[in-house]
Each structure stands twice: as C-alpha cells, then as structure tokens.
mmCIF file of C-alpha atoms in Angstrom:
data_model
loop_
_atom_site.group_PDB
_atom_site.id
_atom_site.type_symbol
_atom_site.label_atom_id
_atom_site.label_comp_id
_atom_site.label_asym_id
_atom_site.label_seq_id
_atom_site.Cartn_x
_atom_site.Cartn_y
_atom_site.Cartn_z
ATOM 1 C CA UNK A 619 0.000 0.000 0.000
ATOM 2 C CA UNK A 620 2.876 2.366 0.822
ATOM 3 C CA UNK A 621 4.462 1.832 -2.592
ATOM 4 C CA UNK A 622 1.126 2.408 -4.337
ATOM 5 C CA UNK A 623 0.637 5.636 -2.389
ATOM 6 C CA UNK A 624 4.114 6.862 -3.357
ATOM 7 C CA UNK A 625 3.513 6.085 -7.027
ATOM 8 C CA UNK A 626 0.187 7.925 -6.954
ATOM 9 C CA UNK A 627 1.818 10.917 -5.261
ATOM 10 C CA UNK A 628 4.572 11.017 -7.850
ATOM 11 C CA UNK A 629 2.075 10.823 -10.709
ATOM 12 C CA UNK A 630 -0.040 13.573 -9.187
ATOM 13 C CA UNK A 631 2.880 15.910 -8.444
ATOM 14 C CA UNK A 632 5.020 15.214 -11.449
ATOM 15 C CA UNK A 633 2.954 14.818 -14.567
ATOM 16 C CA UNK A 634 5.330 17.420 -16.004
ATOM 17 C CA UNK A 635 8.812 18.137 -14.710
ATOM 18 C CA UNK A 636 8.340 21.850 -15.265
ATOM 19 C CA UNK A 637 5.750 24.378 -16.329
ATOM 20 C CA UNK A 638 6.225 27.807 -17.831
ATOM 21 C CA UNK A 639 4.081 30.831 -18.336
ATOM 22 C CA UNK A 640 3.911 32.691 -21.633
ATOM 23 C CA UNK A 641 5.699 35.882 -22.673
ATOM 24 C CA UNK A 642 7.644 38.220 -20.426
ATOM 25 C CA UNK A 643 7.832 37.227 -16.790
ATOM 26 C CA UNK A 644 7.437 33.514 -17.560
ATOM 27 C CA UNK A 645 8.303 31.281 -14.607
ATOM 28 C CA UNK A 646 9.765 27.791 -14.940
ATOM 29 C CA UNK A 647 9.182 25.465 -11.987
ATOM 30 C CA UNK A 648 11.547 22.548 -11.523
ATOM 31 C CA UNK A 649 11.581 19.749 -8.946
ATOM 32 C CA UNK A 650 14.593 18.637 -6.893
ATOM 33 C CA UNK A 651 14.116 15.309 -5.071
ATOM 34 C CA UNK A 652 16.512 13.776 -2.550
ATOM 35 C CA UNK A 653 16.605 11.381 0.403
ATOM 36 C CA UNK A 654 18.256 13.488 3.119
ATOM 37 C CA UNK A 655 16.628 15.288 6.037
ATOM 38 C CA UNK A 656 16.145 19.056 5.647
ATOM 39 C CA UNK A 657 18.368 19.620 8.718
ATOM 40 C CA UNK A 658 21.422 17.905 7.210
ATOM 41 C CA UNK A 659 24.044 19.731 5.152
ATOM 42 C CA UNK A 660 22.935 17.705 2.137
ATOM 43 C CA UNK A 661 19.372 18.842 2.723
ATOM 44 C CA UNK A 662 20.319 22.466 3.324
ATOM 45 C CA UNK A 663 22.500 22.678 0.235
ATOM 46 C CA UNK A 664 19.551 21.748 -2.007
ATOM 47 C CA UNK A 665 17.620 24.715 -0.612
ATOM 48 C CA UNK A 666 20.717 26.911 -0.928
ATOM 49 C CA UNK A 667 21.043 25.937 -4.594
ATOM 50 C CA UNK A 668 17.353 26.644 -5.215
ATOM 51 C CA UNK A 669 17.654 30.088 -3.628
ATOM 52 C CA UNK A 670 20.724 30.952 -5.692
ATOM 53 C CA UNK A 671 19.072 29.851 -8.926
ATOM 54 C CA UNK A 672 16.000 31.964 -8.161
ATOM 55 C CA UNK A 673 18.224 34.956 -7.373
ATOM 56 C CA UNK A 674 20.491 34.577 -10.401
ATOM 57 C CA UNK A 675 17.603 34.071 -12.853
ATOM 58 C CA UNK A 676 15.631 36.941 -11.278
ATOM 59 C CA UNK A 677 12.798 34.578 -10.486
ATOM 60 C CA UNK A 678 12.597 32.971 -13.934
ATOM 61 C CA UNK A 679 13.377 29.536 -12.426
ATOM 62 C CA UNK A 680 11.808 28.317 -9.197
ATOM 63 C CA UNK A 681 13.134 25.043 -7.795
ATOM 64 C CA UNK A 682 10.827 23.114 -5.463
ATOM 65 C CA UNK A 683 12.786 20.831 -3.112
ATOM 66 C CA UNK A 684 11.361 17.480 -1.945
ATOM 67 C CA UNK A 685 13.591 16.070 0.857
ATOM 68 C CA UNK A 686 13.398 12.908 2.982
ATOM 69 C CA UNK A 687 12.461 10.538 0.134
ATOM 70 C CA UNK A 688 9.043 12.168 -0.241
ATOM 71 C CA UNK A 689 8.868 11.138 -3.881
ATOM 72 C CA UNK A 690 10.191 7.591 -3.582
ATOM 73 C CA UNK A 691 13.150 5.400 -2.691
ATOM 74 C CA UNK A 692 16.745 6.237 -3.586
ATOM 75 C CA UNK A 693 16.517 4.065 -6.695
ATOM 76 C CA UNK A 694 13.162 5.512 -7.722
ATOM 77 C CA UNK A 695 14.444 9.074 -7.401
ATOM 78 C CA UNK A 696 17.487 8.272 -9.545
ATOM 79 C CA UNK A 697 15.187 6.889 -12.237
ATOM 80 C CA UNK A 698 12.952 9.972 -11.973
ATOM 81 C CA UNK A 699 15.730 12.372 -12.913
ATOM 82 C CA UNK A 700 16.687 10.123 -15.820
ATOM 83 C CA UNK A 701 13.167 9.970 -17.221
ATOM 84 C CA UNK A 702 12.425 13.636 -16.500
ATOM 85 C CA UNK A 703 9.878 13.237 -13.724
ATOM 86 C CA UNK A 704 12.106 15.475 -11.608
ATOM 87 C CA UNK A 705 14.728 17.939 -12.841
ATOM 88 C CA UNK A 706 17.374 17.595 -10.096
ATOM 89 C CA UNK A 707 18.477 14.877 -7.706
ATOM 90 C CA UNK A 708 21.519 14.199 -5.542
ATOM 91 C CA UNK A 709 22.808 10.792 -4.590
ATOM 92 C CA UNK A 710 25.988 8.963 -3.728
ATOM 93 C CA UNK A 711 28.235 8.265 -6.690
ATOM 94 C CA UNK A 712 27.286 4.588 -6.437
ATOM 95 C CA UNK A 713 23.630 5.610 -6.363
ATOM 96 C CA UNK A 714 24.069 7.470 -9.644
ATOM 97 C CA UNK A 715 25.954 4.351 -10.693
ATOM 98 C CA UNK A 716 22.609 2.552 -10.707
ATOM 99 C CA UNK A 717 21.892 4.631 -13.813
ATOM 100 C CA UNK A 718 25.385 4.768 -15.298
ATOM 101 C CA UNK A 719 27.541 2.062 -13.642
ATOM 102 C CA UNK A 720 30.949 3.694 -14.010
ATOM 103 C CA UNK A 721 29.995 6.430 -11.516
ATOM 104 C CA UNK A 722 30.253 3.807 -8.759
ATOM 105 C CA UNK A 723 34.041 3.763 -9.092
ATOM 106 C CA UNK A 724 34.147 7.115 -7.269
ATOM 107 C CA UNK A 725 32.774 5.527 -4.084
ATOM 108 C CA UNK A 726 35.472 2.872 -3.919
ATOM 109 C CA UNK A 727 36.554 2.412 -0.276
ATOM 110 C CA UNK A 728 39.931 3.811 0.813
ATOM 111 C CA UNK A 729 40.430 5.431 -2.630
ATOM 112 C CA UNK A 730 41.370 9.025 -1.773
ATOM 113 C CA UNK A 731 44.338 10.523 0.026
ATOM 114 C CA UNK A 732 42.255 13.249 1.664
ATOM 115 C CA UNK A 733 39.258 15.542 1.081
ATOM 116 C CA UNK A 734 41.212 17.809 -1.279
ATOM 117 C CA UNK A 735 42.111 14.814 -3.452
ATOM 118 C CA UNK A 736 38.480 13.673 -3.482
ATOM 119 C CA UNK A 737 37.217 17.098 -4.544
ATOM 120 C CA UNK A 738 39.851 17.444 -7.289
ATOM 121 C CA UNK A 739 38.868 14.064 -8.712
ATOM 122 C CA UNK A 740 35.144 14.834 -8.556
ATOM 123 C CA UNK A 741 35.352 18.409 -9.864
ATOM 124 C CA UNK A 742 32.984 18.556 -12.860
ATOM 125 C CA UNK A 743 35.907 19.714 -15.048
ATOM 126 C CA UNK A 744 38.326 16.939 -14.041
ATOM 127 C CA UNK A 745 39.238 14.357 -16.702
ATOM 128 C CA UNK A 746 37.434 11.686 -14.697
ATOM 129 C CA UNK A 747 34.166 13.596 -14.416
ATOM 130 C CA UNK A 748 34.215 14.768 -18.030
ATOM 131 C CA UNK A 749 34.489 11.166 -19.186
ATOM 132 C CA UNK A 750 31.708 9.991 -16.868
ATOM 133 C CA UNK A 751 29.442 12.920 -17.690
ATOM 134 C CA UNK A 752 29.688 12.372 -21.435
ATOM 135 C CA UNK A 753 28.645 8.753 -21.036
ATOM 136 C CA UNK A 754 25.804 9.483 -18.617
ATOM 137 C CA UNK A 755 24.349 12.209 -20.845
ATOM 138 C CA UNK A 756 24.426 9.943 -23.879
ATOM 139 C CA UNK A 757 23.089 6.796 -22.207
ATOM 140 C CA UNK A 758 20.841 7.968 -19.359
ATOM 141 C CA UNK A 759 19.899 11.569 -20.124
ATOM 142 C CA UNK A 760 21.477 12.952 -16.931
ATOM 143 C CA UNK A 761 24.028 15.743 -16.571
ATOM 144 C CA UNK A 762 26.314 16.138 -13.544
ATOM 145 C CA UNK A 763 26.247 19.838 -12.634
ATOM 146 C CA UNK A 764 28.101 19.814 -9.308
ATOM 147 C CA UNK A 765 29.431 17.618 -6.521
ATOM 148 C CA UNK A 766 29.990 18.344 -2.850
ATOM 149 C CA UNK A 767 31.793 16.653 0.018
ATOM 150 C CA UNK A 768 29.293 14.426 1.790
ATOM 151 C CA UNK A 769 31.639 13.293 4.525
ATOM 152 C CA UNK A 770 33.632 10.233 5.456
ATOM 153 C CA UNK A 771 31.452 7.218 6.184
ATOM 154 C CA UNK A 772 31.619 5.732 9.691
ATOM 155 C CA UNK A 773 30.254 2.529 11.184
ATOM 156 C CA UNK A 774 27.651 2.368 13.965
ATOM 157 C CA UNK A 775 26.543 -0.614 16.022
ATOM 158 C CA UNK A 776 25.323 -1.536 19.488
ATOM 159 C CA UNK A 777 28.684 -2.854 20.594
ATOM 160 C CA UNK A 778 32.355 -1.909 20.308
ATOM 161 C CA UNK A 779 34.014 -2.971 17.055
ATOM 162 C CA UNK A 780 37.784 -2.839 16.671
ATOM 163 C CA UNK A 781 38.590 -5.152 13.751
ATOM 164 C CA UNK A 782 36.913 -7.109 10.933
ATOM 165 C CA UNK A 783 36.735 -10.125 13.249
ATOM 166 C CA UNK A 784 34.385 -8.196 15.550
ATOM 167 C CA UNK A 785 31.841 -7.829 12.728
ATOM 168 C CA UNK A 786 31.585 -11.529 11.971
ATOM 169 C CA UNK A 787 27.918 -12.548 11.792
ATOM 170 C CA UNK A 788 26.639 -8.995 12.206
ATOM 171 C CA UNK A 789 24.085 -7.602 9.730
ATOM 172 C CA UNK A 790 25.197 -4.140 8.684
ATOM 173 C CA UNK A 791 22.888 -2.061 6.525
ATOM 174 C CA UNK A 792 24.478 -1.251 3.197
ATOM 175 C CA UNK A 793 23.263 1.063 0.473
ATOM 176 C CA UNK A 794 21.817 -1.405 -2.052
ATOM 177 C CA UNK A 795 24.547 -0.928 -4.672
ATOM 178 C CA UNK A 796 27.511 -3.267 -5.315
ATOM 179 C CA UNK A 797 30.388 -1.023 -4.197
ATOM 180 C CA UNK A 798 28.704 -0.394 -0.814
ATOM 181 C CA UNK A 799 27.826 -4.051 -0.353
ATOM 182 C CA UNK A 800 31.467 -4.854 -1.056
ATOM 183 C CA UNK A 801 32.688 -2.276 1.470
ATOM 184 C CA UNK A 802 30.543 -3.755 4.240
ATOM 185 C CA UNK A 803 31.413 -7.354 3.365
ATOM 186 C CA UNK A 804 35.096 -6.437 3.145
ATOM 187 C CA UNK A 805 34.864 -5.008 6.655
ATOM 188 C CA UNK A 806 33.787 -8.457 7.848
ATOM 189 C CA UNK A 807 30.006 -8.094 8.171
ATOM 190 C CA UNK A 808 26.923 -9.428 6.415
ATOM 191 C CA UNK A 809 25.858 -6.678 4.018
ATOM 192 C CA UNK A 810 22.110 -6.092 4.368
ATOM 193 C CA UNK A 811 20.616 -3.915 1.588
ATOM 194 C CA UNK A 812 17.959 -1.582 3.014
ATOM 195 C CA UNK A 813 16.630 1.655 1.540
ATOM 196 C CA UNK A 814 17.560 4.658 3.676
ATOM 197 C CA UNK A 815 13.920 5.474 4.486
ATOM 198 C CA UNK A 816 13.635 2.117 6.268
ATOM 199 C CA UNK A 817 16.941 2.186 8.184
ATOM 200 C CA UNK A 818 15.741 3.577 11.562
ATOM 201 C CA UNK A 819 13.030 0.907 11.765
ATOM 202 C CA UNK A 820 15.461 -1.836 10.716
ATOM 203 C CA UNK A 821 17.913 -0.812 13.453
ATOM 204 C CA UNK A 822 15.182 -0.530 16.077
ATOM 205 C CA UNK A 823 13.721 -3.954 15.266
ATOM 206 C CA UNK A 824 17.005 -5.800 14.825
ATOM 207 C CA UNK A 825 16.584 -6.385 11.102
ATOM 208 C CA UNK A 826 20.012 -4.748 10.961
ATOM 209 C CA UNK A 827 22.663 -4.667 13.709
ATOM 210 C CA UNK A 828 24.323 -1.515 12.433
ATOM 211 C CA UNK A 829 24.837 0.820 9.510
ATOM 212 C CA UNK A 830 27.421 3.156 7.956
ATOM 213 C CA UNK A 831 27.057 6.835 7.065
ATOM 214 C CA UNK A 832 28.797 10.194 7.491
ATOM 215 C CA UNK A 833 28.565 11.653 10.986
ATOM 216 C CA UNK A 834 26.279 14.447 9.802
ATOM 217 C CA UNK A 835 23.689 11.926 8.650
ATOM 218 C CA UNK A 836 24.073 9.916 11.855
ATOM 219 C CA UNK A 837 23.475 12.983 13.994
ATOM 220 C CA UNK A 838 20.733 14.600 11.893
ATOM 221 C CA UNK A 839 18.718 11.384 11.943
ATOM 222 C CA UNK A 840 19.269 10.815 15.677
ATOM 223 C CA UNK A 841 20.743 7.355 15.245
ATOM 224 C CA UNK A 842 22.332 7.844 18.667
ATOM 225 C CA UNK A 843 18.911 6.940 20.051
ATOM 226 C CA UNK A 844 19.155 3.405 18.625
ATOM 227 C CA UNK A 845 22.920 2.793 18.236
ATOM 228 C CA UNK A 846 25.369 2.962 21.130
ATOM 229 C CA UNK A 847 28.759 2.976 19.346
ATOM 230 C CA UNK A 848 30.325 4.736 16.372
ATOM 231 C CA UNK A 849 33.601 3.522 14.884
ATOM 232 C CA UNK A 850 35.556 6.196 12.965
ATOM 233 C CA UNK A 851 36.626 3.914 10.114
ATOM 234 C CA UNK A 852 36.327 6.596 7.385
ATOM 235 C CA UNK A 853 36.160 3.669 4.968
ATOM 236 C CA UNK A 854 34.534 5.680 2.177
ATOM 237 C CA UNK A 855 35.283 9.339 1.610
ATOM 238 C CA UNK A 856 32.384 10.448 -0.514
ATOM 239 C CA UNK A 857 31.188 13.290 -2.688
ATOM 240 C CA UNK A 858 27.481 13.606 -3.326
ATOM 241 C CA UNK A 859 26.653 13.829 -7.024
ATOM 242 C CA UNK A 860 24.042 16.379 -8.142
ATOM 243 C CA UNK A 861 22.514 15.551 -11.507
ATOM 244 C CA UNK A 862 20.054 17.316 -13.788
ATOM 245 C CA UNK A 863 17.784 15.897 -16.467
ATOM 246 C CA UNK A 864 19.415 16.598 -19.827
ATOM 247 C CA UNK A 865 16.126 17.421 -21.541
ATOM 248 C CA UNK A 866 15.402 20.093 -18.945
ATOM 249 C CA UNK A 867 18.929 21.463 -19.356
ATOM 250 C CA UNK A 868 18.453 21.756 -23.119
ATOM 251 C CA UNK A 869 15.172 23.590 -22.546
ATOM 252 C CA UNK A 870 16.895 26.437 -20.680
ATOM 253 C CA UNK A 871 18.101 29.620 -22.335
ATOM 254 C CA UNK A 872 21.827 30.328 -22.476
ATOM 255 C CA UNK A 873 21.518 32.916 -19.707
ATOM 256 C CA UNK A 874 19.579 30.456 -17.539
ATOM 257 C CA UNK A 875 22.212 27.750 -18.090
ATOM 258 C CA UNK A 876 24.905 30.210 -17.046
ATOM 259 C CA UNK A 877 22.952 31.111 -13.904
ATOM 260 C CA UNK A 878 22.374 27.450 -12.988
ATOM 261 C CA UNK A 879 26.069 26.608 -13.343
ATOM 262 C CA UNK A 880 27.117 29.656 -11.310
ATOM 263 C CA UNK A 881 24.697 28.577 -8.573
ATOM 264 C CA UNK A 882 26.023 25.025 -8.840
ATOM 265 C CA UNK A 883 29.667 26.070 -8.384
ATOM 266 C CA UNK A 884 28.847 28.323 -5.434
ATOM 267 C CA UNK A 885 26.692 25.644 -3.780
ATOM 268 C CA UNK A 886 29.403 23.001 -4.187
ATOM 269 C CA UNK A 887 31.902 25.223 -2.371
ATOM 270 C CA UNK A 888 29.369 26.180 0.306
ATOM 271 C CA UNK A 889 28.270 22.608 1.020
ATOM 272 C CA UNK A 890 31.811 21.219 1.071
ATOM 273 C CA UNK A 891 32.928 23.876 3.535
ATOM 274 C CA UNK A 892 29.862 23.272 5.721
ATOM 275 C CA UNK A 893 30.473 19.512 5.791
ATOM 276 C CA UNK A 894 34.137 19.907 6.747
ATOM 277 C CA UNK A 895 33.182 22.438 9.418
ATOM 278 C CA UNK A 896 30.449 20.270 10.867
ATOM 279 C CA UNK A 897 32.157 16.853 10.990
ATOM 280 C CA UNK A 898 34.073 17.322 14.239
ATOM 281 C CA UNK A 899 31.226 19.304 15.771
ATOM 282 C CA UNK A 900 28.844 16.443 14.984
ATOM 283 C CA UNK A 901 31.207 13.903 16.551
ATOM 284 C CA UNK A 902 31.231 16.020 19.704
ATOM 285 C CA UNK A 903 27.426 16.200 19.648
ATOM 286 C CA UNK A 904 27.187 12.418 19.280
ATOM 287 C CA UNK A 905 29.420 12.009 22.325
ATOM 288 C CA UNK A 906 27.240 14.456 24.249
ATOM 289 C CA UNK A 907 24.183 12.425 23.219
ATOM 290 C CA UNK A 908 25.754 9.356 24.845
ATOM 291 C CA UNK A 909 27.392 7.602 21.904
ATOM 292 C CA UNK A 910 30.735 5.881 22.478
ATOM 293 C CA UNK A 911 33.141 6.950 19.734
ATOM 294 C CA UNK A 912 35.996 4.569 18.912
ATOM 295 C CA UNK A 913 39.012 5.792 16.927
ATOM 296 C CA UNK A 914 42.494 4.551 16.076
ATOM 297 C CA UNK A 915 43.684 6.276 19.230
ATOM 298 C CA UNK A 916 41.669 3.883 21.377
ATOM 299 C CA UNK A 917 42.220 0.671 19.451
ATOM 300 C CA UNK A 918 40.378 0.812 16.113
ATOM 301 C CA UNK A 919 42.413 -1.232 13.615
ATOM 302 C CA UNK A 920 42.094 0.923 10.483
ATOM 303 C CA UNK A 921 44.878 -0.905 8.640
ATOM 304 C CA UNK A 922 43.135 -4.239 9.173
ATOM 305 C CA UNK A 923 39.904 -2.856 7.721
ATOM 306 C CA UNK A 924 41.773 -1.300 4.789
ATOM 307 C CA UNK A 925 43.596 -4.526 3.975
ATOM 308 C CA UNK A 926 40.445 -6.641 4.171
ATOM 309 C CA UNK A 927 38.318 -4.243 2.117
ATOM 310 C CA UNK A 928 40.975 -3.619 -0.535
ATOM 311 C CA UNK A 929 41.390 -7.341 -1.136
ATOM 312 C CA UNK A 930 37.677 -7.738 -1.912
ATOM 313 C CA UNK A 931 37.575 -4.568 -4.025
ATOM 314 C CA UNK A 932 40.514 -5.827 -6.110
ATOM 315 C CA UNK A 933 38.789 -9.160 -6.615
ATOM 316 C CA UNK A 934 35.453 -7.687 -7.695
ATOM 317 C CA UNK A 935 36.235 -4.395 -9.429
ATOM 318 C CA UNK A 936 39.801 -4.213 -10.766
ATOM 319 C CA UNK A 937 38.918 -5.746 -14.119
ATOM 320 C CA UNK A 938 35.893 -3.466 -14.471
ATOM 321 C CA UNK A 939 37.320 -0.159 -13.228
ATOM 322 C CA UNK A 940 41.073 -0.564 -13.708
ATOM 323 C CA UNK A 941 41.251 2.098 -16.429
ATOM 324 C CA UNK A 942 39.294 4.605 -14.334
ATOM 325 C CA UNK A 943 41.463 3.883 -11.278
ATOM 326 C CA UNK A 944 44.475 4.738 -13.436
ATOM 327 C CA UNK A 945 42.924 8.091 -14.437
ATOM 328 C CA UNK A 946 42.092 8.856 -10.791
ATOM 329 C CA UNK A 947 45.717 8.154 -9.837
ATOM 330 C CA UNK A 948 46.845 10.881 -12.251
ATOM 331 C CA UNK A 949 44.794 13.555 -10.449
ATOM 332 C CA UNK A 950 47.196 15.123 -7.956
#
C-alpha cells in the first residue's frame, strides 16, 4: 500500500517536470528530489542551490525541493531524474551508478588521500568527471552539474568494534549498490541492503545490527537513540553527485544555463565547507548524546579494515574499473 501511495503521489505531483508561463515574466518550476533530512548539510544545500538559482535568474526559475524521500526510494528518485519526472536529484556516486555504472568507481573504499584529493577528482571539469558525464548524458539523459563533500562514512553498532573479526555474523545495513555491499562485506560483516527510508526501523527492530554513514547523517537522523557505538573507520570518503535531467537542461536559455552553473559552483563550495566544518562538531554532539566513539587512538584497527576491504575490491572491481582507477591516480 505504501508503494502504491508513493507512485500515486509522484504521478499527481510530477505529470510534467516543469511548467512555464507565456511571454515576459514567464516562470519555470523545476523539482529537486533527494533522500536526506532538511536539517542535514545535504538537505540544506539543495535549498541553498534553489535560492541561488532563483536569485540569479531573477525569479525565472523556481526550484521546489522534496527532501526525505518524499517522492520515492533512492533508486526511484534516480530513475525519476533520468526519465524527467524530476529535474534535479543528488545521490551517492554509487547511487548514480545505478543509472550509469561507471559512476560507482568514485565511491570505492579507501580510494582518496584526503578531502582535497576527493574534490579534485570529482570536480565537474576533471578528466574523470568529463568522461563519466559524457557517457551518462548519452546513455541515461542525466548531466552532472556539481558535486559536494558528503563526509567520510563511519560505522555504527550496538557494541564496540575494533577489527573485521568483531563484525563476523553482524548484519550491517548497506546502500543497495555493489560497491557499498562490497565495502561492508570487506569489513567483515553481512551486508544487508535496506533503503535509507527504512533504516531507523530496521535498526530498532534488529533487522540490521548496524549501519554506515557520514557523521552528519548519523546525527541529523538521531541514530544515537538506537545505536550505542560509532567507529571512525572513514572507509569511504564520498562526494554527493548532483545531476540534472538533460532534456530540462536543453530547454533552458543560455543565460539560464549560465545562472544554474554559477549557482552550482557556489553551492558546491558552500556545502563542502559546511560539511568539513560540521564533521568534528557532529562527533562532539554524538558524544554528548551518549554515543561511544571509537578511533584509532583507542584501538580501532584501520589498517586491518583497509587490507580486508581492498582485497575484496581488487577481486570484484579491478577488471571493471582498472582504467578509471588509473585516471584517478593521475589527479594530484
């Protein structure tokens, strides 16, 4: 019944991705759907982008933001931007990889040296992103317009975890895409694919023993109420990928395209800075909320996790993504 209700809502709200008036003063309304809470940096940046676009187009383009999976699951939202039901959507790189598989390479665990390296690789003008964008436009009708630092992903559970051996037999929620399943399995757990909208219930009922996400998501969604420990594994350093339907892009005037890309660049910088600024503050807030935070300083075996995960990544993805890994290595 829930799925039927969501489909009906989508059909009612999104018969057309945009509507315009006639003549001078015409207004184009576009939809931006995502899965994050409005209080998170990822949620706030969507609103920030919408406000900038409105300002820079002098009200010609109004972007309506639908957070918290209001319009469907992660997978459904990705499909919506491809088919034009919504104009904008942000997702993990692996999530966009459900539309164009090569994007998933950018969420490979333990891939980046640091945040600066991540953001250079995922800059829309980098050789990696140009190659991916060309393919995604041609095959799935989506255009990457900006990317922002989403945070390093950390593990939560209801017990202390120090090494892959401690995760044996535990069901850890994984984003239902191969690279994330591999990350969780490489860490030593049973990867349990669950859509984000269902994660709090799964953790509360025991359908999952833990999950992994950036600290901002963990705090914004109050997972400290149902998980006692957070392990700072930083196993995936991720950028969130913001995509736009290519048909909608082509329907904009040159001045509108310029305004959208200016807003995109400014939002990417704003959101990345906000995420970096908030990560340590959110860790402190999680501690204040009663969560036990385990780091390398108090026994977390990061090298053991890296070795275990890398072995499984090499086995499953080297043949598929070897050429892209080589390009990423050239980005300094």
